[in-house]
């Protein structure tokens, strides 16, 4: 029986609620699935049939180390999603690439480490009349180091931005879209290039709350039926990403997080292709869809099958 590695991290042990249902789904599909940490030096990755990235959630704090692991592992075993996708998607500069080809993204200004933080912030505030805004790192997950500010909190926001830049981290500034407080985000999950299900994520960022967020928290999660304009935008985002990355087959998994702008139209907040939670608790059948899609790729040779696993 082929063994699939469900890649997590030592620090994420016990926090990924998707792993147990996905392991069960793989077993039903005739695959053995083992949850293995990318930062566990004892793992022999070359003995796996494929390495499916699921919850390596500490990569944002260890990106060079994680990318070096990805490079090594991709030579030993098929990595899913594949290495070029991971290189592109682990840094939110991908939003600029998508905006450049016409995808409506949440307005985003990038600030690089050599910039003067207060000057960059003042330019952003002059260009956007939003009552509130967000400062976040370009490499982040789970709202780590992300904070919501009012315009009157320019000094605090500037200090936050300066801390990120002084640490050599690129940052981004975005208007805070009020629709998230009323309606939350819509996260559309696609498996093997096809729509699977969607959930509503409640707002995580609270004004005036500077306490660190639990990196494994997702807020208020509920099932949601996406609107037609959200379905269309999700399809457009995935098509654009495939063109930019010159992919020869659909992404095995993707999560497209959308918010509605002031005009009521959906905009892309994030495209999660590396380690997104897929919320199998809200759609248990989706775990079987992912396992079957993986099995199909193994069967048709898209992913190399290993049968010599001890």
Tab-separated table of C-alpha atoms in Angstrom:
chain	number	residue	atom	x	y	z
A	1	UNK	CA	0.000	0.000	0.000
A	2	UNK	CA	1.331	3.427	-0.953
A	3	UNK	CA	2.232	5.674	1.962
A	4	UNK	CA	1.429	9.383	1.792
A	5	UNK	CA	3.079	11.892	4.109
A	6	UNK	CA	0.691	14.526	5.438
A	7	UNK	CA	3.227	17.228	6.172
A	8	UNK	CA	2.812	19.131	9.416
A	9	UNK	CA	5.230	20.731	11.901
A	10	UNK	CA	6.344	19.722	15.365
A	11	UNK	CA	4.826	22.925	16.749
A	12	UNK	CA	1.485	22.181	15.046
A	13	UNK	CA	1.060	18.755	16.636
A	14	UNK	CA	-2.518	18.364	17.797
A	15	UNK	CA	-3.684	21.609	16.221
A	16	UNK	CA	-4.599	20.516	12.679
A	17	UNK	CA	-8.216	19.363	12.811
A	18	UNK	CA	-8.083	18.344	9.136
A	19	UNK	CA	-5.538	15.570	9.683
A	20	UNK	CA	-7.703	12.831	11.296
A	21	UNK	CA	-10.495	12.975	8.674
A	22	UNK	CA	-7.946	13.120	5.863
A	23	UNK	CA	-6.067	10.112	7.238
A	24	UNK	CA	-9.344	8.185	7.407
A	25	UNK	CA	-10.258	9.225	3.866
A	26	UNK	CA	-6.863	8.082	2.585
A	27	UNK	CA	-7.362	4.712	4.250
A	28	UNK	CA	-10.748	4.366	2.529
A	29	UNK	CA	-9.017	5.164	-0.778
A	30	UNK	CA	-6.429	2.438	-0.196
A	31	UNK	CA	-3.614	4.763	0.865
A	32	UNK	CA	-1.663	4.774	4.104
A	33	UNK	CA	-1.382	8.351	5.392
A	34	UNK	CA	1.116	9.369	8.064
A	35	UNK	CA	1.270	12.792	9.701
A	36	UNK	CA	4.962	13.728	9.607
A	37	UNK	CA	6.645	16.987	10.631
A	38	UNK	CA	8.779	18.744	8.057
A	39	UNK	CA	11.235	19.678	10.825
A	40	UNK	CA	11.649	16.124	12.099
A	41	UNK	CA	15.138	15.144	10.950
A	42	UNK	CA	14.431	11.439	11.466
A	43	UNK	CA	11.892	11.214	8.604
A	44	UNK	CA	12.991	9.489	5.394
A	45	UNK	CA	10.952	11.465	2.864
A	46	UNK	CA	12.190	9.454	-0.109
A	47	UNK	CA	10.304	6.443	1.212
A	48	UNK	CA	6.946	8.180	0.744
A	49	UNK	CA	4.735	7.997	-2.325
A	50	UNK	CA	4.026	11.730	-2.052
A	51	UNK	CA	4.363	14.519	0.492
A	52	UNK	CA	1.114	16.458	0.851
A	53	UNK	CA	1.645	19.797	2.590
A	54	UNK	CA	-1.023	20.294	5.228
A	55	UNK	CA	0.040	22.202	8.345
A	56	UNK	CA	3.715	23.272	8.302
A	57	UNK	CA	2.413	26.398	10.006
A	58	UNK	CA	5.672	27.619	11.511
A	59	UNK	CA	7.242	28.230	8.092
A	60	UNK	CA	6.529	31.966	8.352
A	61	UNK	CA	9.073	32.240	11.160
A	62	UNK	CA	11.575	29.854	9.526
A	63	UNK	CA	11.115	30.528	5.825
A	64	UNK	CA	14.728	29.976	4.607
A	65	UNK	CA	14.897	26.693	6.532
A	66	UNK	CA	11.485	25.602	5.285
A	67	UNK	CA	12.239	26.444	1.659
A	68	UNK	CA	15.535	24.559	1.864
A	69	UNK	CA	13.550	21.556	3.131
A	70	UNK	CA	11.089	21.937	0.243
A	71	UNK	CA	13.923	22.024	-2.283
A	72	UNK	CA	15.510	18.875	-0.860
A	73	UNK	CA	12.252	17.014	-0.454
A	74	UNK	CA	11.015	17.820	-3.954
A	75	UNK	CA	14.062	15.962	-5.306
A	76	UNK	CA	13.191	12.897	-3.233
A	77	UNK	CA	9.395	12.706	-3.445
A	78	UNK	CA	6.557	14.508	-5.252
A	79	UNK	CA	5.601	17.582	-3.236
A	80	UNK	CA	1.974	18.721	-3.353
A	81	UNK	CA	1.219	21.404	-4.163
A	82	UNK	CA	4.460	21.435	-6.191
A	83	UNK	CA	7.593	23.427	-5.459
A	84	UNK	CA	7.031	26.331	-7.911
A	85	UNK	CA	3.635	26.948	-6.305
A	86	UNK	CA	5.152	26.952	-2.825
A	87	UNK	CA	7.930	29.364	-3.822
A	88	UNK	CA	5.357	31.815	-5.199
A	89	UNK	CA	2.610	31.438	-2.614
A	90	UNK	CA	4.581	31.688	0.626
A	91	UNK	CA	5.067	35.448	0.105
A	92	UNK	CA	2.059	37.725	-0.315
A	93	UNK	CA	3.774	39.637	-3.094
A	94	UNK	CA	1.811	37.170	-5.229
A	95	UNK	CA	-1.127	39.561	-4.728
A	96	UNK	CA	0.699	42.128	-6.854
A	97	UNK	CA	1.186	39.522	-9.592
A	98	UNK	CA	-2.530	38.731	-9.588
A	99	UNK	CA	-3.545	42.389	-9.508
A	100	UNK	CA	-1.267	43.035	-12.488
A	101	UNK	CA	-3.264	40.552	-14.596
A	102	UNK	CA	-6.609	42.058	-13.642
A	103	UNK	CA	-7.695	40.157	-10.537
A	104	UNK	CA	-9.550	42.476	-8.126
A	105	UNK	CA	-7.590	42.189	-4.882
A	106	UNK	CA	-8.049	44.048	-1.624
A	107	UNK	CA	-6.041	47.279	-2.214
A	108	UNK	CA	-2.503	46.486	-1.094
A	109	UNK	CA	0.634	48.592	-0.723
A	110	UNK	CA	3.898	46.734	-0.134
A	111	UNK	CA	6.613	48.252	2.046
A	112	UNK	CA	10.127	46.868	1.720
A	113	UNK	CA	12.757	46.695	4.496
A	114	UNK	CA	14.777	49.647	3.162
A	115	UNK	CA	11.765	52.016	3.263
A	116	UNK	CA	11.197	54.698	5.894
A	117	UNK	CA	8.163	53.362	7.757
A	118	UNK	CA	6.365	56.601	8.642
A	119	UNK	CA	6.795	58.004	5.141
A	120	UNK	CA	5.384	54.800	3.647
A	121	UNK	CA	2.463	54.815	6.072
A	122	UNK	CA	1.641	58.478	5.424
A	123	UNK	CA	1.682	57.904	1.649
A	124	UNK	CA	-0.715	55.004	2.119
A	125	UNK	CA	-3.083	57.010	4.313
A	126	UNK	CA	-3.032	59.878	1.832
A	127	UNK	CA	-3.947	57.498	-0.989
A	128	UNK	CA	-6.736	55.679	0.875
A	129	UNK	CA	-9.589	57.247	2.813
A	130	UNK	CA	-10.473	54.110	4.790
A	131	UNK	CA	-11.346	54.743	8.434
A	132	UNK	CA	-9.255	51.731	9.461
A	133	UNK	CA	-6.349	49.818	7.991
A	134	UNK	CA	-4.248	46.707	8.528
A	135	UNK	CA	-0.499	46.215	8.888
A	136	UNK	CA	0.788	42.701	8.251
A	137	UNK	CA	3.986	40.937	7.162
A	138	UNK	CA	4.275	39.761	3.572
A	139	UNK	CA	5.203	36.325	4.894
A	140	UNK	CA	2.621	35.363	7.488
A	141	UNK	CA	-0.087	32.870	8.360
A	142	UNK	CA	-2.873	32.753	10.887
A	143	UNK	CA	-2.848	36.547	11.430
A	144	UNK	CA	0.599	36.393	13.056
A	145	UNK	CA	2.050	39.905	13.561
A	146	UNK	CA	-1.073	41.374	11.951
A	147	UNK	CA	-2.942	44.296	13.497
A	148	UNK	CA	-5.937	46.504	12.722
A	149	UNK	CA	-5.602	50.265	13.305
A	150	UNK	CA	-7.729	53.407	13.162
A	151	UNK	CA	-6.346	56.392	11.256
A	152	UNK	CA	-5.783	58.133	14.581
A	153	UNK	CA	-3.364	55.347	15.573
A	154	UNK	CA	-0.746	56.344	13.023
A	155	UNK	CA	2.060	56.396	15.597
A	156	UNK	CA	1.317	52.867	16.881
A	157	UNK	CA	0.932	51.561	13.324
A	158	UNK	CA	4.214	53.200	12.330
A	159	UNK	CA	5.989	51.484	15.211
A	160	UNK	CA	4.495	48.148	14.174
A	161	UNK	CA	5.619	48.686	10.599
A	162	UNK	CA	9.100	49.738	11.749
A	163	UNK	CA	9.476	46.551	13.817
A	164	UNK	CA	8.700	44.425	10.783
A	165	UNK	CA	11.063	46.341	8.495
A	166	UNK	CA	13.865	46.408	11.081
A	167	UNK	CA	13.613	42.607	11.228
A	168	UNK	CA	14.242	42.499	7.466
A	169	UNK	CA	10.618	41.605	6.685
A	170	UNK	CA	8.578	43.074	3.873
A	171	UNK	CA	5.180	44.312	5.001
A	172	UNK	CA	1.903	45.298	3.428
A	173	UNK	CA	-0.747	47.885	4.187
A	174	UNK	CA	-4.413	47.359	3.355
A	175	UNK	CA	-7.623	49.264	4.047
A	176	UNK	CA	-9.764	47.404	6.571
A	177	UNK	CA	-12.959	46.503	4.740
A	178	UNK	CA	-15.952	46.924	7.100
A	179	UNK	CA	-17.864	44.094	5.394
A	180	UNK	CA	-15.757	41.586	7.308
A	181	UNK	CA	-17.304	42.660	10.628
A	182	UNK	CA	-20.843	42.145	9.360
A	183	UNK	CA	-20.448	39.250	6.952
A	184	UNK	CA	-17.001	37.760	7.542
A	185	UNK	CA	-14.779	36.318	4.829
A	186	UNK	CA	-15.915	33.752	2.296
A	187	UNK	CA	-13.346	30.990	1.876
A	188	UNK	CA	-13.931	28.813	-1.182
A	189	UNK	CA	-12.124	25.470	-1.239
A	190	UNK	CA	-11.257	23.845	-4.558
A	191	UNK	CA	-9.963	20.292	-4.901
A	192	UNK	CA	-8.275	19.133	-8.102
A	193	UNK	CA	-9.351	22.366	-9.807
A	194	UNK	CA	-13.043	22.004	-8.947
A	195	UNK	CA	-15.172	23.788	-6.393
A	196	UNK	CA	-15.722	21.648	-3.299
A	197	UNK	CA	-17.282	23.759	-0.529
A	198	UNK	CA	-17.128	27.112	1.218
A	199	UNK	CA	-17.133	28.463	4.744
A	200	UNK	CA	-17.619	31.798	6.450
A	201	UNK	CA	-14.760	33.024	8.643
A	202	UNK	CA	-15.678	35.624	11.242
A	203	UNK	CA	-13.498	38.675	11.859
A	204	UNK	CA	-10.351	37.961	13.899
A	205	UNK	CA	-8.855	41.438	14.180
A	206	UNK	CA	-10.348	43.583	16.932
A	207	UNK	CA	-9.700	47.312	17.087
A	208	UNK	CA	-7.529	48.278	20.052
A	209	UNK	CA	-6.621	44.659	20.858
A	210	UNK	CA	-2.842	44.334	20.686
A	211	UNK	CA	-2.620	40.925	22.373
A	212	UNK	CA	-1.007	38.227	20.206
A	213	UNK	CA	-3.499	36.099	18.328
A	214	UNK	CA	-3.478	32.351	18.750
A	215	UNK	CA	-1.651	31.258	15.569
A	216	UNK	CA	-3.970	28.260	15.304
A	217	UNK	CA	-7.221	30.212	15.782
A	218	UNK	CA	-9.705	30.629	12.941
A	219	UNK	CA	-12.474	32.563	14.666
A	220	UNK	CA	-16.148	31.885	14.027
A	221	UNK	CA	-16.361	29.220	11.284
A	222	UNK	CA	-19.662	28.316	9.624
A	223	UNK	CA	-20.816	26.731	6.394
A	224	UNK	CA	-21.612	29.200	3.642
A	225	UNK	CA	-23.073	28.925	0.158
A	226	UNK	CA	-21.031	31.330	-1.954
A	227	UNK	CA	-22.727	33.816	-4.241
A	228	UNK	CA	-22.347	33.501	-7.995
A	229	UNK	CA	-19.969	36.469	-8.191
A	230	UNK	CA	-17.770	34.833	-5.548
A	231	UNK	CA	-17.718	31.555	-7.475
A	232	UNK	CA	-16.766	33.416	-10.663
A	233	UNK	CA	-13.974	35.340	-8.974
A	234	UNK	CA	-12.561	32.188	-7.377
A	235	UNK	CA	-12.436	30.524	-10.801
A	236	UNK	CA	-10.746	33.605	-12.280
A	237	UNK	CA	-8.144	33.644	-9.491
A	238	UNK	CA	-7.223	30.002	-10.027
A	239	UNK	CA	-7.075	30.404	-13.795
A	240	UNK	CA	-4.791	33.432	-13.423
A	241	UNK	CA	-2.520	31.618	-10.964
A	242	UNK	CA	-2.257	28.649	-13.321
A	243	UNK	CA	-1.255	30.932	-16.189
A	244	UNK	CA	1.286	32.824	-14.098
A	245	UNK	CA	2.855	29.592	-12.851
A	246	UNK	CA	2.519	27.785	-16.194
A	247	UNK	CA	0.915	24.806	-14.482
A	248	UNK	CA	0.220	21.740	-16.599
A	249	UNK	CA	-2.560	20.378	-14.371
A	250	UNK	CA	-4.998	21.802	-11.820
A	251	UNK	CA	-3.834	22.559	-8.315
A	252	UNK	CA	-4.538	19.624	-6.032
A	253	UNK	CA	-6.004	21.954	-3.418
A	254	UNK	CA	-6.629	25.673	-3.079
A	255	UNK	CA	-8.468	28.037	-0.771
A	256	UNK	CA	-9.580	31.424	-2.046
A	257	UNK	CA	-10.408	33.953	0.697
A	258	UNK	CA	-12.691	36.781	-0.421
A	259	UNK	CA	-14.066	39.990	1.115
A	260	UNK	CA	-16.586	42.435	-0.285
A	261	UNK	CA	-15.375	45.945	-0.939
A	262	UNK	CA	-17.212	49.213	-0.405
A	263	UNK	CA	-18.851	48.752	-3.809
A	264	UNK	CA	-20.243	45.368	-2.752
A	265	UNK	CA	-18.093	43.411	-5.223
A	266	UNK	CA	-15.890	40.564	-3.975
A	267	UNK	CA	-12.142	41.055	-3.783
A	268	UNK	CA	-9.334	38.604	-3.192
A	269	UNK	CA	-7.845	38.800	0.295
A	270	UNK	CA	-5.588	35.741	0.077
A	271	UNK	CA	-4.966	32.759	-2.168
A	272	UNK	CA	-3.872	29.843	0.001
A	273	UNK	CA	-1.984	27.144	-1.915
A	274	UNK	CA	0.682	26.028	0.557
A	275	UNK	CA	-0.832	25.027	3.899
A	276	UNK	CA	-4.482	26.074	4.063
A	277	UNK	CA	-6.943	24.578	6.465
A	278	UNK	CA	-9.626	23.025	4.269
A	279	UNK	CA	-12.300	22.792	6.982
A	280	UNK	CA	-13.260	19.156	6.628
A	281	UNK	CA	-15.364	19.463	9.801
A	282	UNK	CA	-17.761	21.645	7.805
A	283	UNK	CA	-17.688	19.364	4.735
A	284	UNK	CA	-16.654	15.819	5.752
A	285	UNK	CA	-17.060	14.493	2.195
A	286	UNK	CA	-14.339	16.867	1.012
A	287	UNK	CA	-11.649	14.763	2.683
A	288	UNK	CA	-12.695	11.863	0.450
A	289	UNK	CA	-12.564	14.142	-2.588
A	290	UNK	CA	-8.975	15.073	-1.787
A	291	UNK	CA	-7.972	11.462	-1.144
A	292	UNK	CA	-9.586	10.329	-4.406
A	293	UNK	CA	-7.890	13.132	-6.351
A	294	UNK	CA	-4.540	12.104	-4.904
A	295	UNK	CA	-5.223	8.459	-5.696
A	296	UNK	CA	-6.083	9.366	-9.304
A	297	UNK	CA	-2.788	11.193	-9.706
A	298	UNK	CA	-0.891	8.256	-8.299
A	299	UNK	CA	-2.750	5.882	-10.630
A	300	UNK	CA	-2.130	7.858	-13.817
A	301	UNK	CA	1.529	8.405	-13.051
A	302	UNK	CA	1.214	12.132	-12.386
A	303	UNK	CA	2.600	11.386	-8.943
A	304	UNK	CA	5.206	8.661	-8.727
A	305	UNK	CA	4.005	5.592	-6.837
A	306	UNK	CA	6.297	3.872	-4.353
A	307	UNK	CA	5.518	0.266	-3.462
A	308	UNK	CA	8.781	-0.607	-1.704
A	309	UNK	CA	7.906	1.085	1.600
A	310	UNK	CA	8.751	-0.959	4.631
